[in-house]
Short mmCIF file of C-alpha atoms in Angstrom, two decimals:
data_model
loop_
_atom_site.label_atom_id
_atom_site.label_comp_id
_atom_site.label_asym_id
_atom_site.label_seq_id
_atom_site.Cartn_x
_atom_site.Cartn_y
_atom_site.Cartn_z
CA MET A 235 -19.88 -9.03 25.30
CA LYS A 236 -17.11 -6.90 23.75
CA LYS A 237 -17.60 -8.55 20.35
CA THR A 238 -21.35 -7.96 20.59
CA TYR A 239 -20.81 -4.22 21.13
CA GLN A 240 -18.37 -4.14 18.22
CA ARG A 241 -20.90 -5.81 15.95
CA ILE A 242 -23.62 -3.39 17.02
CA ILE A 243 -21.34 -0.40 16.31
CA ILE A 244 -20.33 -1.77 12.89
CA ILE A 245 -23.92 -2.59 11.90
CA THR A 246 -25.13 0.84 13.06
CA PHE A 247 -22.35 2.53 11.11
CA LEU A 248 -23.11 0.56 7.95
CA LEU A 249 -26.85 1.21 8.19
CA THR A 250 -26.15 4.92 8.62
CA LEU A 251 -23.97 4.86 5.52
CA LEU A 252 -26.66 3.02 3.59
CA ILE A 253 -29.23 5.67 4.50
CA LEU A 254 -26.88 8.54 3.65
CA TYR A 255 -25.90 6.91 0.35
CA THR A 256 -29.57 6.50 -0.54
CA ILE A 257 -30.31 10.14 0.26
CA ASN A 258 -27.28 11.28 -1.76
CA SER A 259 -27.51 8.69 -4.53
CA THR A 260 -26.59 11.15 -7.30
CA LEU A 261 -23.46 12.30 -5.46
CA VAL A 262 -22.51 8.70 -4.63
CA ILE A 263 -22.87 7.51 -8.23
CA LYS A 264 -20.85 10.47 -9.53
CA SER A 265 -18.12 9.82 -6.93
CA ILE A 266 -17.92 6.13 -7.83
CA LEU A 267 -17.61 6.97 -11.53
CA ASP A 268 -14.92 9.59 -10.83
CA TYR A 269 -12.91 7.20 -8.68
CA THR A 270 -13.37 4.34 -11.15
CA ASN A 271 -11.98 6.53 -13.92
CA LEU A 272 -8.97 7.41 -11.75
CA PHE A 273 -8.43 3.77 -10.82
CA ILE A 274 -8.66 2.46 -14.38
CA THR A 275 -6.43 5.12 -15.91
CA LYS A 276 -3.80 5.47 -13.16
CA LEU A 277 -3.71 2.48 -10.80
CA PHE A 278 -4.99 -0.57 -12.67
CA PRO A 279 -2.51 -0.65 -15.59
CA THR A 280 0.69 -0.69 -13.52
CA ASN A 281 -0.62 -2.80 -10.63
CA PHE A 282 -2.15 -5.48 -12.82
CA VAL A 283 0.93 -5.87 -15.00
CA PHE A 284 3.33 -6.07 -12.06
CA PHE A 285 1.13 -8.45 -10.06
CA MET A 286 0.77 -10.74 -13.07
CA LEU A 287 4.47 -10.75 -13.96
CA SER A 288 5.41 -11.32 -10.33
CA THR A 289 3.27 -14.44 -10.04
CA ILE A 290 4.69 -15.85 -13.29
CA LEU A 291 8.29 -15.16 -12.23
CA ILE A 292 7.79 -16.89 -8.88
CA ASP A 293 6.16 -19.92 -10.55
CA GLN A 294 8.98 -20.15 -13.05
CA GLY A 295 11.64 -20.39 -10.33
CA LEU A 296 13.17 -16.90 -10.16
CA ILE A 297 13.59 -16.98 -6.36
CA GLU A 298 15.43 -20.29 -6.45
CA LEU A 299 17.66 -18.97 -9.24
CA ILE A 300 18.63 -15.85 -7.27
CA ASN A 301 19.26 -17.91 -4.14
CA ASN A 302 21.37 -20.61 -5.73
CA LYS A 303 23.07 -18.97 -8.69
CA LEU A 304 23.61 -15.38 -7.52
CA LYS A 305 24.14 -16.35 -3.87
CA LEU A 306 21.75 -13.64 -2.65
CA ASN A 307 18.78 -13.91 -0.31
CA GLY A 308 16.42 -14.17 -3.25
CA SER A 309 13.17 -13.62 -1.39
CA ILE A 310 14.22 -10.39 0.32
CA PHE A 311 15.95 -9.04 -2.78
CA TYR A 312 13.03 -9.89 -5.05
CA VAL A 313 10.18 -8.58 -2.86
CA THR A 314 12.08 -5.36 -2.09
CA ILE A 315 12.80 -4.53 -5.73
CA MET A 316 9.37 -5.52 -7.01
CA SER A 317 7.52 -3.61 -4.28
CA ILE A 318 9.57 -0.47 -5.04
CA LEU A 319 8.67 -0.73 -8.72
CA SER A 320 5.00 -1.59 -8.39
CA GLY A 321 3.96 0.29 -5.24
CA ILE A 322 1.48 -0.20 -2.41
CA PRO A 323 0.20 -2.85 -1.49
CA SER A 324 2.36 -5.10 -3.66
CA GLY A 325 4.89 -5.88 -0.92
CA SER A 326 2.33 -7.77 1.14
CA LYS A 327 1.02 -9.64 -1.92
CA TYR A 328 4.47 -10.78 -3.04
CA THR A 329 5.34 -11.77 0.53
CA LYS A 330 2.14 -13.80 0.87
CA ASP A 331 2.82 -15.52 -2.49
CA LEU A 332 6.29 -16.63 -1.38
CA LEU A 333 5.02 -17.76 2.03
CA GLU A 334 2.24 -19.86 0.51
CA LYS A 335 4.77 -21.56 -1.78
CA ASP A 336 7.02 -22.33 1.22
CA LEU A 337 9.83 -20.28 -0.33
CA ILE A 338 10.23 -18.23 2.86
CA SER A 339 9.64 -18.78 6.56
CA THR A 340 7.07 -16.93 8.66
CA LYS A 341 9.90 -14.98 10.28
CA THR A 342 11.17 -13.73 6.92
CA ALA A 343 7.62 -13.00 5.74
CA ASN A 344 6.86 -10.80 8.76
CA TYR A 345 10.24 -9.11 8.31
CA LEU A 346 9.35 -8.27 4.70
CA LEU A 347 5.89 -7.06 5.74
CA SER A 348 7.45 -4.46 8.05
CA PHE A 349 9.36 -2.51 5.38
CA THR A 350 8.16 -3.31 1.85
CA HIS A 351 5.61 -0.49 1.90
CA PHE A 352 6.82 1.50 -1.10
CA PRO A 353 4.53 3.85 -3.05
CA ASN A 354 4.75 3.65 -6.82
CA PRO A 355 7.63 6.00 -7.87
CA MET A 356 5.79 7.37 -10.89
CA PHE A 357 2.68 8.09 -8.83
CA VAL A 358 4.75 9.92 -6.19
CA LEU A 359 6.69 11.99 -8.71
CA ASN A 360 3.66 12.90 -10.81
CA THR A 361 1.35 13.69 -7.88
CA VAL A 362 3.84 15.56 -5.70
CA THR A 363 5.18 17.55 -8.67
CA ILE A 364 1.64 18.81 -9.26
CA LEU A 365 1.14 19.61 -5.56
CA LEU A 366 4.60 21.10 -4.94
CA ASN A 367 7.44 20.88 -7.46
CA LYS A 368 9.78 18.33 -9.05
CA THR A 369 12.64 18.88 -6.58
CA LEU A 370 10.49 18.28 -3.50
CA ALA A 371 8.81 15.33 -5.21
CA LEU A 372 12.19 13.67 -5.72
CA LYS A 373 13.26 14.40 -2.13
CA ILE A 374 10.05 12.91 -0.76
CA LEU A 375 10.42 9.78 -2.90
CA ILE A 376 14.03 9.25 -1.77
CA CYS A 377 13.09 9.77 1.89
CA LEU A 378 10.25 7.25 1.62
CA ILE A 379 12.55 4.63 0.09
CA LEU A 380 15.45 5.24 2.48
CA SER A 381 13.19 5.16 5.55
CA ASN A 382 12.01 1.66 4.64
CA LEU A 383 15.57 0.50 4.01
CA ILE A 384 16.54 1.84 7.46
CA ILE A 385 13.73 -0.23 8.97
CA ALA A 386 15.04 -3.26 7.08
CA LEU A 387 18.49 -2.74 8.61
CA ILE A 388 17.16 -2.14 12.13
CA PHE A 389 15.05 -5.31 12.17
CA LYS A 390 17.94 -7.31 10.63
CA PRO A 391 17.12 -9.83 7.91
CA PRO A 392 16.82 -13.48 8.91
CA LYS A 393 19.55 -15.80 7.71
CA LYS A 394 19.30 -16.97 4.13
CA GLU A 395 16.89 -19.87 3.88
CA VAL A 396 18.00 -23.06 2.20
CA ILE A 397 15.94 -23.70 -0.91
CA THR A 398 16.49 -26.66 -3.19
CA ILE A 399 16.63 -25.43 -6.76
CA ASN A 400 14.63 -27.21 -9.43
CA ASP A 401 16.23 -27.64 -12.83
CA SER A 402 12.86 -27.15 -14.54
CA PRO A 403 10.05 -24.69 -13.86
CA SER A 404 7.60 -25.90 -11.24
CA LYS A 405 4.68 -25.13 -13.56
CA ASP A 406 3.92 -25.03 -17.24
CA PHE A 407 4.02 -21.45 -18.55
CA SER A 408 0.39 -21.48 -19.72
CA GLU A 409 -0.71 -22.68 -16.28
CA SER A 410 1.37 -19.94 -14.62
CA LEU A 411 -0.10 -17.30 -16.93
CA SER A 412 -3.73 -18.24 -16.29
CA LYS A 413 -3.14 -18.43 -12.53
CA ALA A 414 -1.33 -15.08 -12.59
CA ILE A 415 -4.24 -13.37 -14.38
CA ILE A 416 -6.86 -14.74 -11.96
CA ASP A 417 -4.83 -14.01 -8.81
CA SER A 418 -3.94 -10.50 -9.99
CA LEU A 419 -7.54 -9.62 -10.81
CA LYS A 420 -8.65 -10.81 -7.36
CA VAL A 421 -6.16 -8.50 -5.65
CA ILE A 422 -7.01 -5.62 -8.00
CA LEU A 423 -10.72 -6.01 -7.20
CA LEU A 424 -9.90 -6.06 -3.48
CA ILE A 425 -7.91 -2.83 -3.83
CA TYR A 426 -10.64 -1.20 -5.91
CA GLY A 427 -13.46 -2.26 -3.60
CA THR A 428 -11.83 -1.12 -0.36
CA SER A 429 -10.67 2.13 -1.97
CA VAL A 430 -14.18 2.97 -3.20
CA PHE A 431 -15.67 2.08 0.19
CA PHE A 432 -13.45 4.52 2.10
CA TYR A 433 -13.52 7.12 -0.67
CA LEU A 434 -17.31 7.31 -0.38
CA ILE A 435 -17.04 7.74 3.39
CA THR A 436 -14.87 10.82 2.87
CA VAL A 437 -17.35 12.15 0.30
CA ILE A 438 -20.23 11.89 2.78
CA ILE A 439 -18.19 13.33 5.66
CA ASN A 440 -17.11 16.27 3.51
CA LYS A 441 -20.75 16.93 2.59
CA TYR A 442 -22.11 16.99 6.13
CA LEU A 443 -19.20 18.28 8.22
CA THR A 444 -17.77 21.77 7.98
CA LEU A 445 -14.12 21.53 8.99
CA ASN A 446 -11.16 23.88 8.82
CA VAL A 447 -8.76 23.19 5.96
CA LEU A 448 -6.18 21.24 7.95
CA SER A 449 -8.80 19.03 9.63
CA HIS A 450 -10.39 18.43 6.24
CA VAL A 451 -7.07 17.32 4.74
CA LEU A 452 -6.21 15.07 7.71
CA LEU A 453 -9.62 13.42 7.72
CA ASN A 454 -9.43 12.67 4.01
CA GLY A 455 -5.89 11.33 4.31
CA ILE A 456 -6.78 9.03 7.21
CA PHE A 457 -9.58 7.35 5.25
CA ASP A 458 -8.24 7.34 1.70
CA LEU A 459 -4.67 8.01 0.50
CA THR A 460 -5.60 9.37 -2.93
CA LYS A 461 -8.31 11.67 -1.58
CA GLY A 462 -5.97 12.90 1.16
CA LEU A 463 -3.15 13.66 -1.26
CA PHE A 464 -5.25 15.71 -3.65
CA SER A 465 -6.91 17.61 -0.79
CA ILE A 466 -3.44 18.84 0.22
CA SER A 467 -3.69 21.35 -2.64
CA LEU A 468 -6.00 23.35 -0.33
CA LEU A 469 -2.99 24.20 1.88
CA SER A 470 -0.48 26.92 1.07
CA ASN A 471 2.55 26.17 3.31
CA LYS A 472 5.05 24.06 1.35
CA LEU A 473 6.70 22.48 4.38
CA LEU A 474 3.37 21.47 5.92
CA LYS A 475 2.20 20.08 2.58
CA SER A 476 5.43 18.08 2.24
CA LEU A 477 5.21 16.62 5.74
CA LEU A 478 1.57 15.61 5.28
CA ILE A 479 2.41 13.92 1.98
CA ILE A 480 5.16 11.94 3.73
CA ILE A 481 2.83 10.97 6.57
CA PHE A 482 0.05 9.91 4.20
CA PHE A 483 2.38 7.81 2.04
CA SER A 484 4.20 6.29 5.03
CA PHE A 485 1.11 5.38 7.02
CA GLY A 486 -1.05 4.60 3.99
CA SER A 487 -4.66 5.09 5.03
CA LEU A 488 -7.44 3.02 6.57
CA SER A 489 -8.23 1.85 3.05
CA ILE A 490 -4.72 0.47 2.54
CA HIS A 491 -4.58 -1.06 6.02
CA ILE A 492 -7.79 -2.96 5.31
CA GLN A 493 -6.29 -4.12 2.01
CA ILE A 494 -3.19 -5.41 3.82
CA LYS A 495 -5.24 -7.19 6.48
CA SER A 496 -7.37 -8.80 3.76
CA ILE A 497 -4.32 -9.95 1.80
CA ILE A 498 -2.62 -11.56 4.82
CA THR A 499 -5.81 -13.20 6.14
CA ASN A 500 -5.47 -16.97 6.71
CA THR A 501 -1.68 -16.78 6.75
CA SER A 502 0.89 -16.67 9.54
CA LEU A 503 1.66 -13.05 8.67
CA LYS A 504 1.06 -10.66 11.58
CA TYR A 505 -0.49 -7.22 11.04
CA LYS A 506 1.44 -5.83 14.04
CA TYR A 507 4.67 -5.95 12.00
CA PHE A 508 3.09 -3.87 9.27
CA ILE A 509 1.71 -1.20 11.63
CA LEU A 510 5.03 -1.00 13.52
CA GLY A 511 6.83 -0.50 10.23
CA ARG A 512 4.47 2.30 9.23
CA LEU A 513 4.96 4.20 12.49
CA LEU A 514 8.74 3.90 12.16
CA GLN A 515 8.58 4.97 8.52
CA ILE A 516 6.70 8.14 9.45
CA LEU A 517 9.44 8.93 11.99
CA PHE A 518 12.45 8.18 9.76
CA ALA A 519 11.01 9.66 6.56
CA THR A 520 10.07 12.87 8.39
CA ILE A 521 13.55 13.24 9.92
CA LEU A 522 15.25 12.56 6.58
CA PHE A 523 13.06 15.06 4.77
CA LEU A 524 13.56 17.81 7.36
CA LEU A 525 17.33 17.34 7.11
CA SER A 526 17.21 17.55 3.31
CA TYR A 527 14.76 20.47 3.37
CA PHE A 528 16.80 22.73 5.67
CA ILE A 529 20.33 21.63 4.70
CA TYR A 530 20.08 21.34 0.92
#
């Protein structure tokens, strides 16, 4: 009975959206084109390159090399560094890739899922510098990174898993390259599709609801990270703007949460570890930022 009610609510919601999109077709088309331009120029280039290179590196035995030659926990080291460099939602993708190749256990995969939620450094610095200034942008970035590392320490990494190293790559390079391109494009399309879906919801809500500035910013940030961030420019208080930026980046948005759930579907990865990590990141990143804001 509960599932029936849920289906009715979802269908009603979607039909309502369909009607509103039809009525506002010009606005919807313009919004899609605007977001597509943003996605292609800002998000696609870095995400695609990093996703593709990551898949090739895993296929060519980088994790085994780190584990056996450098005596480090290769999976944790690799996913952490790569997710910092490439941004959300790469951590979950890299974790899923390693899990599907049996390079990590479910325990390690869920551990990685809890803290490898790093926004792209260049996106943070560029966006926050525009909204605030370069100093606050750097502070926010450092707080976001440190908060995730604190979560990693609190949850404690599982013991290093024993992986038998192969003397030769597990796949031919051309096979790895073609697979990397296809897999990366699938994830990119997933990110684009979910982002557009929630972006359009905020466009329609903003058209029909008259909210105060703070409510407007919060609503946009809950549905779509990018829309929420740029709507912060409507506020004037620097501290409030900084805290909202931290909350939006730490939590993500409904769009990003749907992306994560889609990526980890049909795996042993548990969404509860991701959501717990996001709530803890909001707490730790906020505390760290307040300390840096009032002390330094």
